[in-house]
GROMACS .gro file of N, CA and C in nm:
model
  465
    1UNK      N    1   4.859   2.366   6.480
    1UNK     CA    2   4.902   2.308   6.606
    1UNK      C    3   5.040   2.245   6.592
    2UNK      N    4   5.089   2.162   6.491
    2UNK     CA    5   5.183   2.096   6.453
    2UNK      C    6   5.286   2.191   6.452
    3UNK      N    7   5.320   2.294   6.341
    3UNK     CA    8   5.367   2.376   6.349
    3UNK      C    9   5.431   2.500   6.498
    4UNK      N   10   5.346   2.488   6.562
    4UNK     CA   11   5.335   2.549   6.692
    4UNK      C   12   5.421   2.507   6.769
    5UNK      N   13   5.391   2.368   6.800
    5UNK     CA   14   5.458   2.242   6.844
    5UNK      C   15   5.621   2.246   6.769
    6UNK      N   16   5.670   2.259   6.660
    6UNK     CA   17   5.787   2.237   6.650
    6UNK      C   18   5.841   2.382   6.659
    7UNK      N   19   5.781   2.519   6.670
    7UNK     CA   20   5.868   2.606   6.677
    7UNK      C   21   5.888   2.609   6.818
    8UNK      N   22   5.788   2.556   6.908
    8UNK     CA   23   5.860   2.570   7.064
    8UNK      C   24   5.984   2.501   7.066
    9UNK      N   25   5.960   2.382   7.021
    9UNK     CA   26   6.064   2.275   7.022
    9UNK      C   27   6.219   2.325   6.949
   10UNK      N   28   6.175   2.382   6.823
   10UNK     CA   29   6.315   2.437   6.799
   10UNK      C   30   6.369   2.590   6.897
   11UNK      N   31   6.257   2.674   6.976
   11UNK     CA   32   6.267   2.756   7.046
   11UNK      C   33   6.365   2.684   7.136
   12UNK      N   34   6.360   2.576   7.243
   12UNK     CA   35   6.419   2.494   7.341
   12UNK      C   36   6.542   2.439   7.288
   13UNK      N   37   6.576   2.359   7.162
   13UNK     CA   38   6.701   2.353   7.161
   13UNK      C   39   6.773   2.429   7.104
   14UNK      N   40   6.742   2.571   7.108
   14UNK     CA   41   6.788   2.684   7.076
   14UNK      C   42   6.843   2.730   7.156
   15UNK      N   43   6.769   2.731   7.293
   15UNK     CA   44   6.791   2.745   7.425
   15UNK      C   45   6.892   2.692   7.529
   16UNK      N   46   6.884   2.567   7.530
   16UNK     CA   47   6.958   2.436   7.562
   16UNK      C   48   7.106   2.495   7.507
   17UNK      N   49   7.083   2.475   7.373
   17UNK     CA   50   7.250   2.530   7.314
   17UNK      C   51   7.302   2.629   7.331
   18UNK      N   52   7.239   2.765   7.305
   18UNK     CA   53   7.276   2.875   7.384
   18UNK      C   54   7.341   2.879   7.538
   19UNK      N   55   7.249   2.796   7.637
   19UNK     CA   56   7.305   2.872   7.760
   19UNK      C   57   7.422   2.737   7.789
   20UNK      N   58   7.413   2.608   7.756
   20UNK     CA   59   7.511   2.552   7.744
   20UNK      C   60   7.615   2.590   7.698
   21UNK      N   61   7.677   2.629   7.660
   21UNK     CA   62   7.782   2.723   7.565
   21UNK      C   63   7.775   2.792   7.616
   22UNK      N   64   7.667   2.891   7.650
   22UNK     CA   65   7.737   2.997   7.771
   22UNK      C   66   7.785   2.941   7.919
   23UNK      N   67   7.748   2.877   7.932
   23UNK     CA   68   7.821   2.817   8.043
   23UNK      C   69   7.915   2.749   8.030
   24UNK      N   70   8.007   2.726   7.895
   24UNK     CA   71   8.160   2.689   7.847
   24UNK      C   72   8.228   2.810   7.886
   25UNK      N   73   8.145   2.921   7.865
   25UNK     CA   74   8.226   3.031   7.875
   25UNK      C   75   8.350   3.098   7.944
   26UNK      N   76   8.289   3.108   8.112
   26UNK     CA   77   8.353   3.080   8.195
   26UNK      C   78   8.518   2.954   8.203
   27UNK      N   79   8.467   2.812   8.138
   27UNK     CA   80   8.538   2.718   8.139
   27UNK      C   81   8.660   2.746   8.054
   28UNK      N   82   8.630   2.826   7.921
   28UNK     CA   83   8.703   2.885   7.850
   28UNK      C   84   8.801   2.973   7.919
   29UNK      N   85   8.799   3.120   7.931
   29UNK     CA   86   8.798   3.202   7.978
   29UNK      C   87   8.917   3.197   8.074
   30UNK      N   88   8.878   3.166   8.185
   30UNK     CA   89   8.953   3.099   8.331
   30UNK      C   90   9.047   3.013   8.288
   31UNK      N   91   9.035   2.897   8.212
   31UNK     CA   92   9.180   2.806   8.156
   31UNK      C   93   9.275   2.854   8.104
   32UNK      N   94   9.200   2.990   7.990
   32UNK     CA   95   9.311   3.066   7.932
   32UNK      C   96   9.422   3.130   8.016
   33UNK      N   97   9.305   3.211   8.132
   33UNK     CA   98   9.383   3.271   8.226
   33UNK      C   99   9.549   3.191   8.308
   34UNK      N  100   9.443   3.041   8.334
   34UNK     CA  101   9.568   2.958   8.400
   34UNK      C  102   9.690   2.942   8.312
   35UNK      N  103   9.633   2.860   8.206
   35UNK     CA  104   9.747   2.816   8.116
   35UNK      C  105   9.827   2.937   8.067
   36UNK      N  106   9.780   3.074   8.027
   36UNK     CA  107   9.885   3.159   7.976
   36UNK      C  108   9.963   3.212   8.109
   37UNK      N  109   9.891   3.170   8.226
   37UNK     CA  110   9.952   3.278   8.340
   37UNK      C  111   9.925   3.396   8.338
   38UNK      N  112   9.887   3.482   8.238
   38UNK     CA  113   9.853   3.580   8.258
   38UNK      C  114   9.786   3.675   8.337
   39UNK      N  115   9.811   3.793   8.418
   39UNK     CA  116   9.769   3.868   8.498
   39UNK      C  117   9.641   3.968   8.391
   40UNK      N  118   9.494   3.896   8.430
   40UNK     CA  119   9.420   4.037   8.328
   40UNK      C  120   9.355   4.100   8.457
   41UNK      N  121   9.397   4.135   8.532
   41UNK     CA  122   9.380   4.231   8.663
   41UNK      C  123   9.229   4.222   8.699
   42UNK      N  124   9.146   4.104   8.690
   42UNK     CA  125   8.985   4.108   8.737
   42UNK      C  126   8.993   4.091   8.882
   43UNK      N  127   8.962   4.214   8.947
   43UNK     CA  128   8.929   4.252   9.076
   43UNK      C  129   8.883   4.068   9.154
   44UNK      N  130   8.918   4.000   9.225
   44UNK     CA  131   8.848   3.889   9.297
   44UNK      C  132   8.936   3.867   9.416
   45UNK      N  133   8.890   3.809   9.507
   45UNK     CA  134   8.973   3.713   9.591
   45UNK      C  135   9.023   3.585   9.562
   46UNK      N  136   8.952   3.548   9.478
   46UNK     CA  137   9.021   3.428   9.395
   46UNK      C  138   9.114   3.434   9.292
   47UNK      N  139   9.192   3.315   9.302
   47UNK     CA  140   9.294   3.316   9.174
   47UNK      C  141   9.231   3.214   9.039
   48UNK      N  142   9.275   3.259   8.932
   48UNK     CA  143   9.221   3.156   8.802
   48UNK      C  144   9.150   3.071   8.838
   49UNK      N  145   9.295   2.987   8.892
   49UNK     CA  146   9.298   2.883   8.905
   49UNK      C  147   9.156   2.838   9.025
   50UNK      N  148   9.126   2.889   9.148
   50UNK     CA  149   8.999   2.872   9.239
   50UNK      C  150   8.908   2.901   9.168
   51UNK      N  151   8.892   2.999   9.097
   51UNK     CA  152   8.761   3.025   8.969
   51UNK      C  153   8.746   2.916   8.943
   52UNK      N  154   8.836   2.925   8.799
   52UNK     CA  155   8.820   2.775   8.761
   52UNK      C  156   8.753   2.659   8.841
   53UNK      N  157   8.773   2.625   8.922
   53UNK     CA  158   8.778   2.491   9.013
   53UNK      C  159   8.657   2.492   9.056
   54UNK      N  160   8.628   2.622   9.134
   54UNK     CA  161   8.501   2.630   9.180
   54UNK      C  162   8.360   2.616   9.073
   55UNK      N  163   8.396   2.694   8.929
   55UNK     CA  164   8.268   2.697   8.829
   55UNK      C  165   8.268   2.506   8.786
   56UNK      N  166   8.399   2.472   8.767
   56UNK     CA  167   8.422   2.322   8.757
   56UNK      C  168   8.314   2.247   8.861
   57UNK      N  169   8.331   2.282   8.995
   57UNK     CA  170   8.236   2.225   9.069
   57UNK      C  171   8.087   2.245   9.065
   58UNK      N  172   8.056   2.388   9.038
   58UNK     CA  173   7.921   2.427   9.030
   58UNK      C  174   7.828   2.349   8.930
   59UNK      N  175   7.939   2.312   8.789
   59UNK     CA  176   7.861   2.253   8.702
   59UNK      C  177   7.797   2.145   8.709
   60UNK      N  178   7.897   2.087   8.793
   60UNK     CA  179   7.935   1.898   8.808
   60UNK      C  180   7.814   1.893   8.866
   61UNK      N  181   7.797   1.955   8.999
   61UNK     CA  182   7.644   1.990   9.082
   61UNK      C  183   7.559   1.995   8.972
   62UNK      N  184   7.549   2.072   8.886
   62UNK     CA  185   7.443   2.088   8.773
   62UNK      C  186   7.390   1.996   8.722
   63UNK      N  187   7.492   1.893   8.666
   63UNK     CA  188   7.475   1.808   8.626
   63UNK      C  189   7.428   1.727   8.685
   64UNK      N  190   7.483   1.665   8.824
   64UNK     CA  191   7.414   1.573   8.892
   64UNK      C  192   7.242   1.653   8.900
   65UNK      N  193   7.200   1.733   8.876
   65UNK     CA  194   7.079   1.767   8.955
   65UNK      C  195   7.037   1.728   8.831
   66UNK      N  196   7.049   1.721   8.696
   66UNK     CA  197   6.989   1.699   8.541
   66UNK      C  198   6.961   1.534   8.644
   67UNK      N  199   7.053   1.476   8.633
   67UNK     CA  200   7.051   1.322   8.674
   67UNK      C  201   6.970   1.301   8.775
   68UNK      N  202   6.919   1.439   8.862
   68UNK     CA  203   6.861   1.378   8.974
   68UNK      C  204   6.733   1.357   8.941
   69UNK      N  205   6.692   1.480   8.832
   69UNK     CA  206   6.557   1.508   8.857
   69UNK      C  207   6.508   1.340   8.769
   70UNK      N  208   6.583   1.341   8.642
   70UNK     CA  209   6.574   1.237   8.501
   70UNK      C  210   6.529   1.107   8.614
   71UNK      N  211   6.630   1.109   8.715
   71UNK     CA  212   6.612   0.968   8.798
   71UNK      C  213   6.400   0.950   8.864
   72UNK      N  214   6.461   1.068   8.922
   72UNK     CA  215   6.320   1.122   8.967
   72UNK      C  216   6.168   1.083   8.908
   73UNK      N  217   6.187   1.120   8.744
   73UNK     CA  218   6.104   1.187   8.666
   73UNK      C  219   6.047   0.998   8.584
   74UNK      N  220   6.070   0.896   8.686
   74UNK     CA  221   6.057   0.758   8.617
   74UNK      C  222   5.938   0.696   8.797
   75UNK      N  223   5.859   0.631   8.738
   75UNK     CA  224   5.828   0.571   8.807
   75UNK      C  225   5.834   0.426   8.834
   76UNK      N  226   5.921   0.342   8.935
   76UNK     CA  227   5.958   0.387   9.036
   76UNK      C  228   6.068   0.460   9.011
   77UNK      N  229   6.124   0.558   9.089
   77UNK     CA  230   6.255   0.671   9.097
   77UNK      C  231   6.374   0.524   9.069
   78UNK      N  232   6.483   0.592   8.946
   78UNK     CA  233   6.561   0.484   8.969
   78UNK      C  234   6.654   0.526   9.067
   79UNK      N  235   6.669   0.395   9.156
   79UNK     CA  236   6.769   0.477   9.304
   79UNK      C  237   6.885   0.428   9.279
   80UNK      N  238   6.927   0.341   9.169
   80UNK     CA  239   7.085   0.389   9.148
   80UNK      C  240   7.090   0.495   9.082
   81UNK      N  241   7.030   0.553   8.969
   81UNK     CA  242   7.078   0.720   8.892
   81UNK      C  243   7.073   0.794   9.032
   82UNK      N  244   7.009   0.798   9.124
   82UNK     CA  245   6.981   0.837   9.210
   82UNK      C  246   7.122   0.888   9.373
   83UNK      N  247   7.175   0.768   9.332
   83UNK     CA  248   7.293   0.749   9.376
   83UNK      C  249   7.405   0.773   9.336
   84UNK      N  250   7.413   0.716   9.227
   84UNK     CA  251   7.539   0.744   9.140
   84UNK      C  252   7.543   0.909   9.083
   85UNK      N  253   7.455   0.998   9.066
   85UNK     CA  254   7.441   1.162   9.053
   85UNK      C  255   7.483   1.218   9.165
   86UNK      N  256   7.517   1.203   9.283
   86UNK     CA  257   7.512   1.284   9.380
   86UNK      C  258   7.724   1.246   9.370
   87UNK      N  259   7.725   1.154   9.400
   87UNK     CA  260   7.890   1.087   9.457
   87UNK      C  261   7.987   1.173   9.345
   88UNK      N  262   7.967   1.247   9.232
   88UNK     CA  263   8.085   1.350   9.174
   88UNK      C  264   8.103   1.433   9.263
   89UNK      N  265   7.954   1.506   9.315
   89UNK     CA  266   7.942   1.633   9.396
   89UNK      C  267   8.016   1.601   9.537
   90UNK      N  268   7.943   1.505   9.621
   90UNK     CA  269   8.011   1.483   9.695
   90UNK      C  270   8.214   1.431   9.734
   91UNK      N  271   8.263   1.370   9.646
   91UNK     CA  272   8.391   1.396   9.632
   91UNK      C  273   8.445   1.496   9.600
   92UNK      N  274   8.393   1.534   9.512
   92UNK     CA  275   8.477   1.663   9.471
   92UNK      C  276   8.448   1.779   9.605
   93UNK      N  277   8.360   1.811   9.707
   93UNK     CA  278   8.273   1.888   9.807
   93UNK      C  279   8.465   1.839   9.896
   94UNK      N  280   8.435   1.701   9.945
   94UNK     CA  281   8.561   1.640  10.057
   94UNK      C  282   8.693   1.652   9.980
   95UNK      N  283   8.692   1.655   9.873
   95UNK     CA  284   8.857   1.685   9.800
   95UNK      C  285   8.897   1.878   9.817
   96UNK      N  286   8.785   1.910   9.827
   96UNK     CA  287   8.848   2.068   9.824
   96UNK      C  288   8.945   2.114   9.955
   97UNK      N  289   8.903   2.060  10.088
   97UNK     CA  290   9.010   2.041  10.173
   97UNK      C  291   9.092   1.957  10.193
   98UNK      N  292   9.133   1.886  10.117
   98UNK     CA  293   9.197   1.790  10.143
   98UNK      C  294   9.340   1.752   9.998
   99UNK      N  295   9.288   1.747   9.861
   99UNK     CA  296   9.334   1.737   9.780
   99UNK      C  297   9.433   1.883   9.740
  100UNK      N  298   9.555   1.874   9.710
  100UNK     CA  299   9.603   1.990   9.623
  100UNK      C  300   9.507   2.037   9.506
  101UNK      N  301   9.552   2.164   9.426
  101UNK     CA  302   9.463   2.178   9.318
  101UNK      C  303   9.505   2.117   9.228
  102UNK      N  304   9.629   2.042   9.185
  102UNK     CA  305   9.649   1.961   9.104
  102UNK      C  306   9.563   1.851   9.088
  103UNK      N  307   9.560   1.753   9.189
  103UNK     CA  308   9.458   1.651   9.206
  103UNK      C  309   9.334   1.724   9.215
  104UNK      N  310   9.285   1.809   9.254
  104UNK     CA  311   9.108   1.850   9.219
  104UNK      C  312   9.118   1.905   9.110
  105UNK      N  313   9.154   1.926   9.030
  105UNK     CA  314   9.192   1.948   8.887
  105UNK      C  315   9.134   1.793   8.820
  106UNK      N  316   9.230   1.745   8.830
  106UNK     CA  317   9.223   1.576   8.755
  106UNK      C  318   9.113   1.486   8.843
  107UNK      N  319   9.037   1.540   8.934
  107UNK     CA  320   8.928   1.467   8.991
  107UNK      C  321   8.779   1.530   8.889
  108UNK      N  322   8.758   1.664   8.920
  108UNK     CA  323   8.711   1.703   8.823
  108UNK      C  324   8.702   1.670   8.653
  109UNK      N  325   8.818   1.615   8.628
  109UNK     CA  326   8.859   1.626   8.462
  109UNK      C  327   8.786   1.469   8.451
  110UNK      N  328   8.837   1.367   8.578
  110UNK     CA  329   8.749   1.237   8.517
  110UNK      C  330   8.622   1.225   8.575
  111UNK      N  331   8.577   1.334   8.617
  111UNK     CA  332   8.424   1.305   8.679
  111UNK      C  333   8.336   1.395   8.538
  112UNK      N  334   8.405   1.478   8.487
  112UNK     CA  335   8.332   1.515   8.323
  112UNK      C  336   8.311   1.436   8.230
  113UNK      N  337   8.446   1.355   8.201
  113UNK     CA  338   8.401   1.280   8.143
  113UNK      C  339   8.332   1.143   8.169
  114UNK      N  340   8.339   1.098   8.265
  114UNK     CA  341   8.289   0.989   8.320
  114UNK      C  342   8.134   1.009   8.288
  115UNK      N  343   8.055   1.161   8.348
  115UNK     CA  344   7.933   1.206   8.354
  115UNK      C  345   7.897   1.179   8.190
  116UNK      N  346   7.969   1.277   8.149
  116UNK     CA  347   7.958   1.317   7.957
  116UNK      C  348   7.934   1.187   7.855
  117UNK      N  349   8.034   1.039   7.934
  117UNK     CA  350   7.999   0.918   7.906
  117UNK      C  351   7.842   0.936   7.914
  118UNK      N  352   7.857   0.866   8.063
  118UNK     CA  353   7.708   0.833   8.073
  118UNK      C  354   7.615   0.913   8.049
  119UNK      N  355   7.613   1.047   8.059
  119UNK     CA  356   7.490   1.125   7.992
  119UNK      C  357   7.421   1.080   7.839
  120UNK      N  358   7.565   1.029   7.750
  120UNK     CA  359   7.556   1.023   7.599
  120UNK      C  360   7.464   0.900   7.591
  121UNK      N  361   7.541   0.821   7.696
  121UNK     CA  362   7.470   0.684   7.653
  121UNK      C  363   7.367   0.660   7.696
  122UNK      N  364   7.306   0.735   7.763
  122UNK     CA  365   7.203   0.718   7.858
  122UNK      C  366   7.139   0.807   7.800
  123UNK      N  367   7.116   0.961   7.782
  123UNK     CA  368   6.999   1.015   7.795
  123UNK      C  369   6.971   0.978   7.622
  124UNK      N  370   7.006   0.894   7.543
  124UNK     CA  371   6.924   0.895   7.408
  124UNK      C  372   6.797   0.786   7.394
  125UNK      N  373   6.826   0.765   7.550
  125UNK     CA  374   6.718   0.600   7.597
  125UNK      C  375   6.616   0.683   7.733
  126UNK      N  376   6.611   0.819   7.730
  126UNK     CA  377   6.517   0.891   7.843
  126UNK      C  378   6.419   0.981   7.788
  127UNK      N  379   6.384   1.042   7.892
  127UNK     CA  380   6.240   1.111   7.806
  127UNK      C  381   6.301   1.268   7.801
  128UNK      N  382   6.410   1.295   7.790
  128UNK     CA  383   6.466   1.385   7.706
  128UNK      C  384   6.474   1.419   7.556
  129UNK      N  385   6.475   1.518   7.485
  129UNK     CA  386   6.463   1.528   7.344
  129UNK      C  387   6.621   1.468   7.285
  130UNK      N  388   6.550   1.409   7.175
  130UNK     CA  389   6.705   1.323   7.118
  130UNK      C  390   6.840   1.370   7.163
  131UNK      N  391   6.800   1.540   7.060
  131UNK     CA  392   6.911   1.604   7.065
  131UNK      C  393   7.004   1.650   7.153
  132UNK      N  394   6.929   1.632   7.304
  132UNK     CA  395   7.012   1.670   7.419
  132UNK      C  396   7.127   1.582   7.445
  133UNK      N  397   7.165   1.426   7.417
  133UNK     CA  398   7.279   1.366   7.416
  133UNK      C  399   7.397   1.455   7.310
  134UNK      N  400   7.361   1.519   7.222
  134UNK     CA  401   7.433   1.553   7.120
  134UNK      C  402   7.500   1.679   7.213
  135UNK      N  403   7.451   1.753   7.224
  135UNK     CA  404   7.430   1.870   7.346
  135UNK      C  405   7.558   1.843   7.440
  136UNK      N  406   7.527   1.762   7.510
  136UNK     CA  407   7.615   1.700   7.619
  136UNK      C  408   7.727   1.635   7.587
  137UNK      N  409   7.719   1.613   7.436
  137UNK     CA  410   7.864   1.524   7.415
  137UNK      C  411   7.939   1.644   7.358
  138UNK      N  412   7.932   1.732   7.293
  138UNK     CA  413   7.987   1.876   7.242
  138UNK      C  414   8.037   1.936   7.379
  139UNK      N  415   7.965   1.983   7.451
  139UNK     CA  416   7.986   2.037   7.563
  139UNK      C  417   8.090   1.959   7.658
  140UNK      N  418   8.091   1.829   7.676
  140UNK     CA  419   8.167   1.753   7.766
  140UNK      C  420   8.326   1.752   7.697
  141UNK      N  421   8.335   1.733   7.558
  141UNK     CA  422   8.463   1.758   7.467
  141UNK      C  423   8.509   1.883   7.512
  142UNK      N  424   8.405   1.981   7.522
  142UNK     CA  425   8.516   2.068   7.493
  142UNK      C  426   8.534   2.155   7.689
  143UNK      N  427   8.475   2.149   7.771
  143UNK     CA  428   8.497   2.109   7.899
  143UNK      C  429   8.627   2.037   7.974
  144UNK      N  430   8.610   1.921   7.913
  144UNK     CA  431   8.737   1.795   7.923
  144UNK      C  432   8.843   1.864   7.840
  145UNK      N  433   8.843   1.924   7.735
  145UNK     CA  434   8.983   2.004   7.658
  145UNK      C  435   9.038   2.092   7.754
  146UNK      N  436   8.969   2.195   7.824
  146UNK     CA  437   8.984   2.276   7.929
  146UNK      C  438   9.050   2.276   8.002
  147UNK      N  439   8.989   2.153   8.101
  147UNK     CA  440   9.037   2.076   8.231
  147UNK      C  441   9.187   1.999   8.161
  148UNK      N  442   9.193   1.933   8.079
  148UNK     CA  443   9.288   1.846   8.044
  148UNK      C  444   9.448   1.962   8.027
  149UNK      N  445   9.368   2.058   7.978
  149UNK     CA  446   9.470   2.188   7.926
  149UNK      C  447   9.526   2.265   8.080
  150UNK      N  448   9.442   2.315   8.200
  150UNK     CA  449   9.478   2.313   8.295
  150UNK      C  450   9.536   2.218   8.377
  151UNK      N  451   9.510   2.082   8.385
  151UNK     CA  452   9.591   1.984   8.466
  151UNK      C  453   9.772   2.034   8.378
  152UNK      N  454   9.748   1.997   8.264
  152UNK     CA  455   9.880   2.026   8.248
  152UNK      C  456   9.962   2.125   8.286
  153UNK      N  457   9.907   2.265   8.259
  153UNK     CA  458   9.968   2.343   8.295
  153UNK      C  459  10.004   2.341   8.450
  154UNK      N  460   9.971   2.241   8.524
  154UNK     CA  461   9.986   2.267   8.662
  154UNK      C  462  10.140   2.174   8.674
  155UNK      N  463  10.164   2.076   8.575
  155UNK     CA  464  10.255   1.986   8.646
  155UNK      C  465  10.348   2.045   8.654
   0.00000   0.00000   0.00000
């Protein structure tokens, strides 16, 4: 039984790390595109740079929903995690008409790390497996390298 028990467990943060990292991928990928300028002719209506921005947003969403459920998943629901998970999504949602992509660039870049903070410090005190702060702080470094690498290239 014991045994059983830890190969799921290493099955899951096998998992966890895998598709995390695959989901750098994209983040990778798309920055290169911006920062070299380069034309690699992928058929879209979007440019890099909206890629970029948009998977930037999709994640941030992601993330808040990790935070929503974690908030959720306590009895009573804590209704500040509760609160404070949603307000990346929502700014960043009202900055897309409104902000240049320079500034939704650098709105994005401190709402990663801001999250990547508090994820670290927070989820090693939740009913998440240890290792998932570790997870999230790898991933948020190298995310924030990304973003930090595209803001520049924009100035």
């Amino acid at each position: 039984m014991y045994h059983q028990e830890k190969k799921r467990q290493h099955r899951a943060h096998f998992l966890v790390w895998s598709l995390s990292l695959g989901g750098f991928i994209p983040f990778g990928l798309l920055a290169a595109m911006v920062v070299t300028d380069i034309d690699f002719s992928i058929p879209s209506i979007f440019t890099p740079l909206q890629l970029f921005i948009i998977w930037s947003a999709v994640i941030l969403t992601f993330l808040g929903g990790i935070r929503w459920g974690l908030a959720l998943s306590v009895n009573p629901p804590n209704t500040t995690d509760l609160l404070l998970c949603v307000i990346p999504a929502i700014v960043v949602l009202f900055s897309f008409g409104f902000a240049p992509e320079t500034y939704l660039v650098l709105i994005l870049l401190i709402f990663f790390v801001i999250h990547g903070v508090w994820d670290y410090l927070y989820l090693k005190y939740s009913i998440v497996p240890d290792w998932f702060s570790g997870v999230r702080l790898v991933v948020t470094i190298c995310v924030t390298i990304t973003q930090l690498a595209v803001f520049l290239s924009l100035k």
